[in-house]
mmCIF file of C-alpha atoms in Angstrom:
data_model
loop_
_atom_site.group_PDB
_atom_site.id
_atom_site.type_symbol
_atom_site.label_atom_id
_atom_site.label_comp_id
_atom_site.label_asym_id
_atom_site.label_seq_id
_atom_site.Cartn_x
_atom_site.Cartn_y
_atom_site.Cartn_z
ATOM 1 C CA MET A 1 -51.120 -111.748 -72.921
ATOM 2 C CA LYS A 2 -50.802 -114.906 -75.015
ATOM 3 C CA ARG A 3 -54.598 -115.362 -75.044
ATOM 4 C CA VAL A 4 -55.108 -111.733 -76.158
ATOM 5 C CA LEU A 5 -52.649 -112.165 -79.033
ATOM 6 C CA LEU A 6 -54.272 -115.446 -80.092
ATOM 7 C CA ASP A 7 -57.712 -113.811 -79.987
ATOM 8 C CA LEU A 8 -56.496 -110.946 -82.169
ATOM 9 C CA TRP A 9 -55.039 -113.458 -84.640
ATOM 10 C CA SER A 10 -58.226 -115.550 -84.873
ATOM 11 C CA VAL A 11 -60.950 -115.075 -87.458
ATOM 12 C CA GLU A 12 -63.403 -114.356 -84.623
ATOM 13 C CA GLY A 13 -61.080 -111.640 -83.330
ATOM 14 C CA HIS A 14 -60.854 -110.067 -86.785
ATOM 15 C CA ILE A 15 -64.634 -110.042 -87.152
ATOM 16 C CA ARG A 16 -65.203 -108.520 -83.698
ATOM 17 C CA ALA A 17 -62.524 -105.873 -84.352
ATOM 18 C CA HIS A 18 -64.031 -105.112 -87.754
ATOM 19 C CA ILE A 19 -67.495 -104.561 -86.298
ATOM 20 C CA MET A 20 -66.099 -102.378 -83.511
ATOM 21 C CA ILE A 21 -64.093 -100.231 -85.960
ATOM 22 C CA THR A 22 -66.901 -99.804 -88.504
ATOM 23 C CA ARG A 23 -69.395 -98.835 -85.783
ATOM 24 C CA TRP A 24 -66.899 -96.286 -84.428
ATOM 25 C CA LEU A 25 -66.250 -94.850 -87.904
ATOM 26 C CA CYS A 26 -69.970 -94.424 -88.620
ATOM 27 C CA LEU A 27 -70.681 -92.811 -85.253
ATOM 28 C CA HIS A 28 -67.667 -90.494 -85.086
ATOM 29 C CA ILE A 29 -66.861 -89.608 -88.712
ATOM 30 C CA PRO A 30 -70.311 -89.368 -90.337
ATOM 31 C CA ALA A 31 -69.680 -88.975 -94.107
ATOM 32 C CA LEU A 32 -66.198 -90.418 -94.591
ATOM 33 C CA GLY A 33 -66.794 -93.044 -91.884
ATOM 34 C CA LYS A 34 -69.776 -94.505 -93.761
ATOM 35 C CA ILE A 35 -67.746 -94.794 -96.952
ATOM 36 C CA LEU A 36 -64.801 -96.392 -95.145
ATOM 37 C CA SER A 37 -67.071 -98.825 -93.298
ATOM 38 C CA MET A 38 -68.732 -99.888 -96.572
ATOM 39 C CA LEU A 39 -65.304 -100.569 -98.069
ATOM 40 C CA MET A 40 -64.274 -102.513 -94.974
ATOM 41 C CA ASP A 41 -67.492 -104.563 -95.168
ATOM 42 C CA ARG A 42 -66.658 -105.550 -98.762
ATOM 43 C CA ILE A 43 -63.168 -106.584 -97.636
ATOM 44 C CA MET A 44 -64.748 -108.885 -95.017
ATOM 45 C CA LEU A 45 -66.854 -110.441 -97.772
ATOM 46 C CA SER A 46 -63.745 -111.025 -99.880
ATOM 47 C CA LEU A 47 -61.580 -112.329 -97.035
ATOM 48 C CA TYR A 48 -64.004 -114.475 -95.072
ATOM 49 C CA GLY A 49 -67.190 -114.826 -97.123
ATOM 50 C CA ILE A 50 -69.210 -113.014 -94.456
ATOM 51 C CA ASP A 51 -71.732 -110.493 -95.781
ATOM 52 C CA LEU A 52 -72.354 -107.888 -93.121
ATOM 53 C CA THR A 53 -72.930 -104.247 -92.450
ATOM 54 C CA GLY A 54 -70.722 -103.784 -89.403
ATOM 55 C CA LYS A 55 -72.389 -100.581 -88.262
ATOM 56 C CA SER A 56 -75.745 -102.369 -87.795
ATOM 57 C CA ILE A 57 -74.444 -105.118 -85.495
ATOM 58 C CA ASP A 58 -74.438 -104.442 -81.765
ATOM 59 C CA VAL A 59 -73.697 -107.728 -79.997
ATOM 60 C CA ALA A 60 -71.802 -107.650 -76.697
ATOM 61 C CA ALA A 61 -69.917 -110.921 -77.294
ATOM 62 C CA LEU A 62 -70.102 -112.440 -80.770
ATOM 63 C CA SER A 63 -68.600 -115.686 -82.053
ATOM 64 C CA ILE A 64 -68.520 -116.499 -85.768
ATOM 65 C CA SER A 65 -65.753 -119.059 -85.902
ATOM 66 C CA HIS A 66 -66.499 -120.308 -89.445
ATOM 67 C CA PRO A 67 -67.926 -117.287 -91.274
ATOM 68 C CA ALA A 68 -68.192 -118.771 -94.780
ATOM 69 C CA GLY A 69 -71.576 -117.984 -96.274
ATOM 70 C CA VAL A 70 -72.860 -116.014 -93.268
ATOM 71 C CA LEU A 71 -75.293 -113.181 -94.089
ATOM 72 C CA LEU A 72 -75.796 -110.690 -91.282
ATOM 73 C CA GLY A 73 -76.814 -107.825 -93.573
ATOM 74 C CA GLY A 74 -77.725 -104.341 -92.436
ATOM 75 C CA ASN A 75 -81.047 -104.850 -90.689
ATOM 76 C CA GLY A 76 -79.780 -104.506 -87.147
ATOM 77 C CA ILE A 77 -78.770 -107.360 -84.894
ATOM 78 C CA ARG A 78 -78.772 -106.558 -81.175
ATOM 79 C CA SER A 79 -77.774 -108.532 -78.094
ATOM 80 C CA SER A 80 -76.454 -107.571 -74.692
ATOM 81 C CA GLY A 81 -75.150 -111.119 -74.230
ATOM 82 C CA ARG A 82 -73.158 -113.901 -75.884
ATOM 83 C CA VAL A 83 -74.133 -115.106 -79.356
ATOM 84 C CA ALA A 84 -72.544 -117.861 -81.476
ATOM 85 C CA ILE A 85 -73.330 -117.997 -85.183
ATOM 86 C CA MET A 86 -72.179 -120.989 -87.247
ATOM 87 C CA ALA A 87 -71.277 -121.257 -90.956
ATOM 88 C CA GLY A 88 -73.924 -120.468 -93.533
ATOM 89 C CA VAL A 89 -76.403 -118.727 -91.195
ATOM 90 C CA LYS A 90 -78.630 -116.150 -92.901
ATOM 91 C CA PHE A 91 -80.513 -113.278 -91.243
ATOM 92 C CA VAL A 92 -83.164 -112.094 -93.714
ATOM 93 C CA ALA A 93 -86.333 -109.987 -93.764
ATOM 94 C CA ARG A 94 -89.809 -111.455 -94.026
ATOM 95 C CA SER A 95 -90.864 -108.784 -96.505
ATOM 96 C CA PRO A 96 -89.301 -105.438 -97.422
ATOM 97 C CA SER A 97 -92.730 -103.800 -97.156
ATOM 98 C CA ASN A 98 -93.729 -105.240 -93.744
ATOM 99 C CA GLU A 99 -94.551 -102.277 -91.442
ATOM 100 C CA GLU A 100 -92.961 -103.831 -88.340
ATOM 101 C CA TYR A 101 -89.818 -104.655 -90.328
ATOM 102 C CA LEU A 102 -89.557 -101.089 -91.678
ATOM 103 C CA ARG A 103 -90.028 -99.588 -88.209
ATOM 104 C CA ARG A 104 -87.432 -101.853 -86.602
ATOM 105 C CA GLN A 105 -84.987 -101.457 -89.504
ATOM 106 C CA LYS A 106 -84.932 -97.682 -88.930
ATOM 107 C CA GLU A 107 -83.999 -98.419 -85.305
ATOM 108 C CA GLN A 108 -81.461 -101.081 -86.446
ATOM 109 C CA ARG A 109 -83.274 -103.642 -84.227
ATOM 110 C CA VAL A 110 -84.779 -106.194 -86.613
ATOM 111 C CA PHE A 111 -83.184 -109.104 -84.747
ATOM 112 C CA GLU A 112 -83.016 -108.975 -80.946
ATOM 113 C CA LEU A 113 -81.134 -111.858 -79.359
ATOM 114 C CA GLY A 114 -80.686 -112.803 -75.702
ATOM 115 C CA ASP A 115 -77.629 -114.170 -73.875
ATOM 116 C CA ASN A 116 -76.325 -117.670 -74.694
ATOM 117 C CA VAL A 117 -77.922 -117.876 -78.133
ATOM 118 C CA VAL A 118 -76.421 -120.367 -80.596
ATOM 119 C CA ILE A 119 -77.571 -120.519 -84.210
ATOM 120 C CA GLY A 120 -76.549 -123.736 -85.972
ATOM 121 C CA ALA A 121 -74.972 -124.075 -89.403
ATOM 122 C CA ASN A 122 -77.035 -123.150 -92.465
ATOM 123 C CA SER A 123 -80.014 -121.958 -90.431
ATOM 124 C CA VAL A 124 -82.209 -119.114 -91.677
ATOM 125 C CA VAL A 125 -83.604 -116.497 -89.299
ATOM 126 C CA ILE A 126 -86.472 -114.460 -90.766
ATOM 127 C CA GLY A 127 -87.195 -111.183 -89.003
ATOM 128 C CA PRO A 128 -88.253 -109.109 -87.421
ATOM 129 C CA LEU A 129 -88.089 -111.307 -84.347
ATOM 130 C CA HIS A 130 -86.833 -111.754 -80.803
ATOM 131 C CA ILE A 131 -84.961 -114.776 -79.392
ATOM 132 C CA CYS A 132 -84.800 -115.046 -75.586
ATOM 133 C CA ASP A 133 -81.819 -116.134 -73.437
ATOM 134 C CA ASP A 134 -80.509 -119.722 -73.457
ATOM 135 C CA VAL A 135 -81.579 -120.883 -76.910
ATOM 136 C CA VAL A 136 -79.813 -123.322 -79.210
ATOM 137 C CA ILE A 137 -81.082 -123.526 -82.768
ATOM 138 C CA GLY A 138 -80.072 -126.715 -84.560
ATOM 139 C CA ALA A 139 -78.384 -126.836 -87.955
ATOM 140 C CA MET A 140 -80.497 -126.191 -91.058
ATOM 141 C CA SER A 141 -83.443 -124.826 -89.064
ATOM 142 C CA LEU A 142 -85.851 -122.079 -90.097
ATOM 143 C CA VAL A 143 -86.700 -119.547 -87.397
ATOM 144 C CA ASN A 144 -89.664 -117.481 -88.566
ATOM 145 C CA ARG A 145 -91.237 -116.364 -85.289
ATOM 146 C CA ASP A 146 -90.193 -115.166 -81.837
ATOM 147 C CA ILE A 147 -88.653 -117.702 -79.478
ATOM 148 C CA THR A 148 -89.812 -116.816 -75.970
ATOM 149 C CA GLU A 149 -88.841 -119.953 -74.008
ATOM 150 C CA PRO A 150 -85.290 -121.251 -73.432
ATOM 151 C CA GLY A 151 -84.482 -124.579 -75.054
ATOM 152 C CA VAL A 152 -83.225 -126.404 -78.106
ATOM 153 C CA TYR A 153 -85.093 -125.745 -81.365
ATOM 154 C CA VAL A 154 -84.769 -127.637 -84.662
ATOM 155 C CA GLY A 155 -86.598 -128.080 -87.942
ATOM 156 C CA THR A 156 -88.465 -126.129 -90.578
ATOM 157 C CA PRO A 157 -90.070 -124.236 -88.980
ATOM 158 C CA ALA A 158 -88.075 -124.538 -85.750
ATOM 159 C CA ARG A 159 -89.831 -126.367 -82.921
ATOM 160 C CA LYS A 160 -88.703 -126.887 -79.350
ATOM 161 C CA ILE A 161 -87.356 -130.377 -78.702
ATOM 162 C CA SER A 162 -85.581 -129.973 -75.345
ATOM 163 C CA ASP A 163 -85.285 -127.762 -72.287
ATOM 164 C CA VAL A 164 -81.639 -128.720 -71.695
ATOM 165 C CA VAL A 165 -79.271 -125.946 -72.804
ATOM 166 C CA SER A 166 -75.627 -125.434 -71.884
ATOM 167 C CA ASP A 167 -73.328 -122.540 -72.645
ATOM 168 C CA GLU A 168 -70.564 -124.677 -74.181
ATOM 169 C CA TRP A 169 -70.700 -122.838 -77.531
ATOM 170 C CA VAL A 170 -70.333 -119.395 -75.934
ATOM 171 C CA SER A 171 -68.304 -120.235 -72.808
ATOM 172 C CA HIS A 172 -65.109 -118.852 -74.403
ATOM 173 C CA LEU A 173 -66.787 -115.451 -74.729
ATOM 174 C CA LYS A 174 -66.562 -113.103 -71.805
ATOM 175 C CA LYS A 175 -69.986 -112.376 -70.385
ATOM 176 C CA ILE A 176 -70.460 -108.644 -70.708
ATOM 177 C CA GLU A 177 -73.120 -106.882 -68.729
ATOM 178 C CA ARG A 178 -74.508 -103.802 -70.435
ATOM 179 C CA ARG A 179 -77.453 -101.616 -69.741
ATOM 180 C CA GLN A 180 -80.211 -101.721 -72.322
ATOM 181 C CA SER A 181 -80.465 -98.377 -74.101
#
């Protein structure tokens, strides 16, 4: 019980609850729900400095412990696993006229992330793209193409430097198994 209360009090708990509530509002109360979720998204920007569109984020277990300057936007971030995003991370589009981007944005699947994905502080992820399971992206890296092999990636553009990956950044998140829809 103590752990549940602490989780609800934490910034991470607030962010996860926000995303859950805004997704529910948009799915169950179409017109009014969209308006309420947009207002709630602006509150998150004011409170925590995290720019997001909660209805477009579908991550089973998300950690954003220091949300200042994080841009998740409304392009669609999907993961059936555990994802940790550090301060200052930006998810952006390659080009607003890119055909693949437009197709995946309609499906809200511009960014597809695996399980045990960690994106280091001030990194930029340019989509559309896919990141496989067990990937750590170092701070201040630029990810501009799919990552298909597990490992540690750093630099501009991000290059693989190691095969050794642990789950220490996401170990506090409960692993949730979901079926892909």
